[in-house]
Short mmCIF file of C-alpha atoms in Angstrom, two decimals:
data_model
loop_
_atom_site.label_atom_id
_atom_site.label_comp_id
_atom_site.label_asym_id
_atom_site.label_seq_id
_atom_site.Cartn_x
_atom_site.Cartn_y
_atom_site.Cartn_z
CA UNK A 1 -43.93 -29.08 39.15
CA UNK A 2 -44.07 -29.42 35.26
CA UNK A 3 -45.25 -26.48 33.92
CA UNK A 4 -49.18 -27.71 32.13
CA UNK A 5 -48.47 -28.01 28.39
CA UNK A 6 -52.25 -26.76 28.30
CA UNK A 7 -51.66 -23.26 29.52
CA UNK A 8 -48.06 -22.78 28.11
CA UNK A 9 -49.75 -23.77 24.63
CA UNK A 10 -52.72 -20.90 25.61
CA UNK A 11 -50.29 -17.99 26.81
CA UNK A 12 -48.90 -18.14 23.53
CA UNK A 13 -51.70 -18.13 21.68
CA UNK A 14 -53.08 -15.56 23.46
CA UNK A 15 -49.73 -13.89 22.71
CA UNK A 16 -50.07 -14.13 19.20
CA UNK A 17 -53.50 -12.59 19.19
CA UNK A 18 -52.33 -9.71 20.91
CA UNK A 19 -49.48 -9.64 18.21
CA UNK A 20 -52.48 -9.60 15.48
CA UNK A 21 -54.47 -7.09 17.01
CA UNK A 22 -51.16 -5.23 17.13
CA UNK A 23 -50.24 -5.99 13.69
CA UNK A 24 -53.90 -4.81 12.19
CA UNK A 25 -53.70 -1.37 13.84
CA UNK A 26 -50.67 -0.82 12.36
CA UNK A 27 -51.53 -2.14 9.12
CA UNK A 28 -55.15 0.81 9.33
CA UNK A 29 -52.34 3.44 10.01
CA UNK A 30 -50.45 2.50 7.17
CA UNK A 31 -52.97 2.55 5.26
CA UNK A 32 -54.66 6.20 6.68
CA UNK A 33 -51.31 7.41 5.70
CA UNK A 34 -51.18 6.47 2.48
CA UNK A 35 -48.33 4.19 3.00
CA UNK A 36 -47.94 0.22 1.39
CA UNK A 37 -49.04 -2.62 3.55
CA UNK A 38 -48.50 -5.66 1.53
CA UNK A 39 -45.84 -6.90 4.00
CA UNK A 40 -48.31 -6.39 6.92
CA UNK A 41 -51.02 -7.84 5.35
CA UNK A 42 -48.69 -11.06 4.72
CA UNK A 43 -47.69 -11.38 7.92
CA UNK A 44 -50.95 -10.58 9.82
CA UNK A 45 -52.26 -13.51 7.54
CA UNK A 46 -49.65 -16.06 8.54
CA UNK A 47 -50.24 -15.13 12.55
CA UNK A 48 -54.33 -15.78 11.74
CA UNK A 49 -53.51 -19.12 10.66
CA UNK A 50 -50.60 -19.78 13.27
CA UNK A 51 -53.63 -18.90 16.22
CA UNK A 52 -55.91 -21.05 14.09
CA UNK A 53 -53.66 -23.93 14.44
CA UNK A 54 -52.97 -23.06 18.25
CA UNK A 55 -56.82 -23.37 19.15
CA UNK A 56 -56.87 -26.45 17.13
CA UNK A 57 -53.91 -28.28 19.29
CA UNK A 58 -55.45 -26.49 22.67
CA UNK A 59 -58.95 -28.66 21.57
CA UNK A 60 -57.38 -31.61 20.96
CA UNK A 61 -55.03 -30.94 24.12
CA UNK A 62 -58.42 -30.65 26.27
CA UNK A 63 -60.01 -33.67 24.63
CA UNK A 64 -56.75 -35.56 25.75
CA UNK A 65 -57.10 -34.59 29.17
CA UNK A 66 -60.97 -35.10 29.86
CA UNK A 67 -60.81 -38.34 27.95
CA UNK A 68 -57.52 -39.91 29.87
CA UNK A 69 -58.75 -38.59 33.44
CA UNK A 70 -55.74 -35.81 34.03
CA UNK A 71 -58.00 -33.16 34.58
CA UNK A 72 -61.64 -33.58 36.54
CA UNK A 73 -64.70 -32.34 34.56
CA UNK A 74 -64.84 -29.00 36.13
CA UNK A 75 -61.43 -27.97 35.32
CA UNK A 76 -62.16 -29.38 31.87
CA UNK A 77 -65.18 -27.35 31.53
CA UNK A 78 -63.06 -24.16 32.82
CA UNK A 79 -60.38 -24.58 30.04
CA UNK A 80 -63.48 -25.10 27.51
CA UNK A 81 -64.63 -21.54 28.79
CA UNK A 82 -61.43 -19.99 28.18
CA UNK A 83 -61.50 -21.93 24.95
CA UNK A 84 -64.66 -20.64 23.72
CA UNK A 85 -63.32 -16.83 24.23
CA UNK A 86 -59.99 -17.68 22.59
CA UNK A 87 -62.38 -18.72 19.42
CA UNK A 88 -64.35 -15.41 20.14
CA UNK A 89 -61.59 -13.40 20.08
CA UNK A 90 -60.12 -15.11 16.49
CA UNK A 91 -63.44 -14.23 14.92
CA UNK A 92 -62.94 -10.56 16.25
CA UNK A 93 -59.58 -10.16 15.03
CA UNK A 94 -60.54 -11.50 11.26
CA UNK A 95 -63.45 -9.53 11.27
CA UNK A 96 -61.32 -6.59 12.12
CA UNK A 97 -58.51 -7.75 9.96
CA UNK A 98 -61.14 -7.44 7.09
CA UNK A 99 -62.52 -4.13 8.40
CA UNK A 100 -65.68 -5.91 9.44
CA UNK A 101 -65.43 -5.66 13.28
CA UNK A 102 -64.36 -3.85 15.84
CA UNK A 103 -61.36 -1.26 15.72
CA UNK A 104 -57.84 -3.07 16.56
CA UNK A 105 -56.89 -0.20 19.13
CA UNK A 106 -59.95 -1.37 20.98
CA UNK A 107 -58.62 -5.00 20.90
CA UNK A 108 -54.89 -3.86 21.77
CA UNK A 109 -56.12 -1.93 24.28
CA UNK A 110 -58.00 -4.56 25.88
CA UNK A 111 -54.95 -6.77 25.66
CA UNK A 112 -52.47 -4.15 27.02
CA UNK A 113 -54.54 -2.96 29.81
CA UNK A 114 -56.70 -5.67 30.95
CA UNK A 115 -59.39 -3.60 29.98
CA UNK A 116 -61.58 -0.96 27.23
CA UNK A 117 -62.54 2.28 26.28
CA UNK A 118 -65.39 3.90 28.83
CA UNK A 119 -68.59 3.30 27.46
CA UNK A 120 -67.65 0.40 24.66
CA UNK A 121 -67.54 -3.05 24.86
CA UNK A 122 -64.73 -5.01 25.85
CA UNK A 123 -64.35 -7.56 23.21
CA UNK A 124 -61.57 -9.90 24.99
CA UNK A 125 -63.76 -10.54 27.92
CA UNK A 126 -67.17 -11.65 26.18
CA UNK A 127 -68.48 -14.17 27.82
CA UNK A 128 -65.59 -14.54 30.07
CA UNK A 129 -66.07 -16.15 33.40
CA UNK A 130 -66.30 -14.41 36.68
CA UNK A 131 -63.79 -15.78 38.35
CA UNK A 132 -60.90 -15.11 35.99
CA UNK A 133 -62.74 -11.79 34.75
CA UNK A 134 -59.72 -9.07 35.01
CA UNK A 135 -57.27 -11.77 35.73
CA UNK A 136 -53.84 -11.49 33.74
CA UNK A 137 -52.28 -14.95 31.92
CA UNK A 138 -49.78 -15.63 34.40
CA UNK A 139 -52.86 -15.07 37.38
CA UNK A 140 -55.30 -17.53 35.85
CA UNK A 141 -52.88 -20.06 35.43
CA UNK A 142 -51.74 -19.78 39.28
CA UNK A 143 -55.43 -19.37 39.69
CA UNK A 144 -56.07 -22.88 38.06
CA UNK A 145 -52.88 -24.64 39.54
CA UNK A 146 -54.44 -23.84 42.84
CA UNK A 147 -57.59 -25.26 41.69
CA UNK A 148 -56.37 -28.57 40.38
CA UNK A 149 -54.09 -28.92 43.65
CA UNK A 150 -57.30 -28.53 46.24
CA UNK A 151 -59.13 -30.85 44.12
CA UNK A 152 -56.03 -33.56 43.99
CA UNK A 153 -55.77 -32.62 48.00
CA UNK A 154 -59.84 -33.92 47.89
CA UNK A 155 -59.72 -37.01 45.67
CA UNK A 156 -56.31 -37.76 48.07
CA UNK A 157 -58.93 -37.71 50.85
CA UNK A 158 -61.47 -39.50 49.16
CA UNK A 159 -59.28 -42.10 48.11
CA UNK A 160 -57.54 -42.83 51.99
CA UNK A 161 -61.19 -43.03 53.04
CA UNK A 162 -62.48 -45.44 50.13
CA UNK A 163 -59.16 -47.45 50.68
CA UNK A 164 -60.00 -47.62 54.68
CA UNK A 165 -63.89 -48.95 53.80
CA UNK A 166 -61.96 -51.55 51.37
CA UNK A 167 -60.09 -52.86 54.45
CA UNK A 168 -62.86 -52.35 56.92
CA UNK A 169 -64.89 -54.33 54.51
CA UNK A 170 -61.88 -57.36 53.90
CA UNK A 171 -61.57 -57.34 57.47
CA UNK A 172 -65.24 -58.35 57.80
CA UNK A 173 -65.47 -60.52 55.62
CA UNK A 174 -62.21 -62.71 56.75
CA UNK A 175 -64.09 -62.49 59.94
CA UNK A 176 -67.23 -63.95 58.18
CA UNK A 177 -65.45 -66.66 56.43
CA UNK A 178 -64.07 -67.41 60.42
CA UNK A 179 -67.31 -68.15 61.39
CA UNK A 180 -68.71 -69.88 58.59
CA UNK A 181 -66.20 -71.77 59.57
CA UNK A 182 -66.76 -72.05 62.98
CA UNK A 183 -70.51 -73.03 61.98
CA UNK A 184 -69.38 -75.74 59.33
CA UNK A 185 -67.29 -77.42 62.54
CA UNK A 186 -70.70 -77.34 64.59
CA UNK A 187 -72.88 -78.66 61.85
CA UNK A 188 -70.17 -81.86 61.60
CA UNK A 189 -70.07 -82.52 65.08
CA UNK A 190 -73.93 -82.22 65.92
CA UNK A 191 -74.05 -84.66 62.76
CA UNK A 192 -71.68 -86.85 64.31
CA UNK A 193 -72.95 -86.78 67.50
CA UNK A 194 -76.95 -87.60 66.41
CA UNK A 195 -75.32 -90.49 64.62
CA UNK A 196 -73.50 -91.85 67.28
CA UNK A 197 -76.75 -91.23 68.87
CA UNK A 198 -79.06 -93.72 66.80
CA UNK A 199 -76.26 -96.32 67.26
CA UNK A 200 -75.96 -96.46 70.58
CA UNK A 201 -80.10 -96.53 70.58
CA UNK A 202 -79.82 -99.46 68.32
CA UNK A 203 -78.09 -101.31 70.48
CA UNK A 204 -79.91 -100.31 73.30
CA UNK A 205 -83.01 -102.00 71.68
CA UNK A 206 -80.84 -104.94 70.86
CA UNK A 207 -79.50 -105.73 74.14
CA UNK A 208 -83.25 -105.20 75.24
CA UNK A 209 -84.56 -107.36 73.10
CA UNK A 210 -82.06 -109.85 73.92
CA UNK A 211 -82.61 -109.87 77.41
CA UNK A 212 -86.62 -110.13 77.20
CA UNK A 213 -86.15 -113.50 75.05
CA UNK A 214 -83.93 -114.60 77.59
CA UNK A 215 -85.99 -113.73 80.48
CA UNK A 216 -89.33 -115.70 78.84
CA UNK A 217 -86.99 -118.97 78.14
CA UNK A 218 -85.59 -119.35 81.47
CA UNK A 219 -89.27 -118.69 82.65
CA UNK A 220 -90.69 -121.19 80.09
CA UNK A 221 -87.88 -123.73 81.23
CA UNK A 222 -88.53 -123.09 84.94
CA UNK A 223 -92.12 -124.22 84.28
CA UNK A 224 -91.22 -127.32 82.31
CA UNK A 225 -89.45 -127.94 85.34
CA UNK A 226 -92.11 -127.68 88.31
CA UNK A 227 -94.33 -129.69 85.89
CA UNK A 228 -92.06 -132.82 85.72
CA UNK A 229 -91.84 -132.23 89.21
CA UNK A 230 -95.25 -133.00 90.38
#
């Protein structure tokens, strides 16, 4: 299986935070020693705007994927989640960048150990979800895999039995059409028939009508005749 351009494009940006928070601790024990930390400071502001531009093309990746049907709307809103603690953790790292925030040993600890100091918060799981709380990159990602796959495994289901209705429901209505058919040949025939009916009636009448004329004449006649006669 293709690896998901969605989580290969979030590992490394969650690789290059870890590189800033890195990067910003270094730069605060440069600067405790006395020591120059222009170069730092250059390069800690490139990798800000590198993971800015990374959780700009992981939005627009997710916007792709909801909007063109590759991913169903609870995997979508899963990615948003680990999307909105991505953003989280970008405002944490300027703030600490600026000495606003919290300390970057905090934050690299957090990223090297999965988790923080007793007794302080963790700042890379803020609002993170349960089920991928404690979870390394490589385990959410199998951890979402496994997701999509059961769901594809359901819609797969769904779909055989929504294509089985479809026939079920073709079948019935071929079967309809059959005896519309069936019904059409009856009406013609009971049509025929009652007009056969009336014509054979008709005649009937005629032939009856016939024979009562002829039956009075020959009476008539016989009369005439018996008349003479006497």
């Amino acid at each position: 299986m293709a690896p998901d351009p969605w989580f290969s494009t979030y590992d490394s940006t969650c690789q290059i935070a870890q590189e800033i928070a890195e990067k910003v601790q270094q730069r605060n024990q440069y600067e405790r020693n006395g020591e120059n930390t222009t170069k730092l400071t250059v390069t800690i502001r490139a990798l800000l705007q590198k993971l800015k531009e990374k959780i700009a093309l992981l939005k627009d990746l997710l916007l792709r994927a909801v909007a063109t049907h590759q991913i169903t709307q609870l995997e979508g809103d899963r990615r948003q989640n680990l999307l909105d603690d991505l953003v989280t953790r970008e405002r944490l790292l300027l703030a600490s960048f600026k000495n606003e925030g919290a300390e970057p040993d905090l934050i690299r600890s957090s990223l090297m150990t999965g988790g923080a100091k007793r007794g302080a918060p963790n700042p890379w799981l803020l609002e993170e979800p349960e089920e991928t709380r404690g979870l390394g990159f490589d385990e959410i990602r199998q951890q979402q895999q496994k997701i999509i796959q059961e769901q594809d495994a359901g819609l797969d289901a769904l779909s055989s039995i929504i294509s089985r209705q479809k026939q079920m429901g073709q079948e019935i209505g071929n079967e309809l059409d059959e005896q519309n058919e069936i019904i059409d040949d009856l009406a013609n025939l009971v049509e025929n028939t009652d007009e056969k009916l009336r014509t054979e009636t008709r005649r009937v009448n005629l032939v009856d009508r016939k024979s009562t004329s002829c039956g009075i004449r020959l009476l008539f006649e016989y009369m005439q005749f018996h008349v003479i006669k006497c």
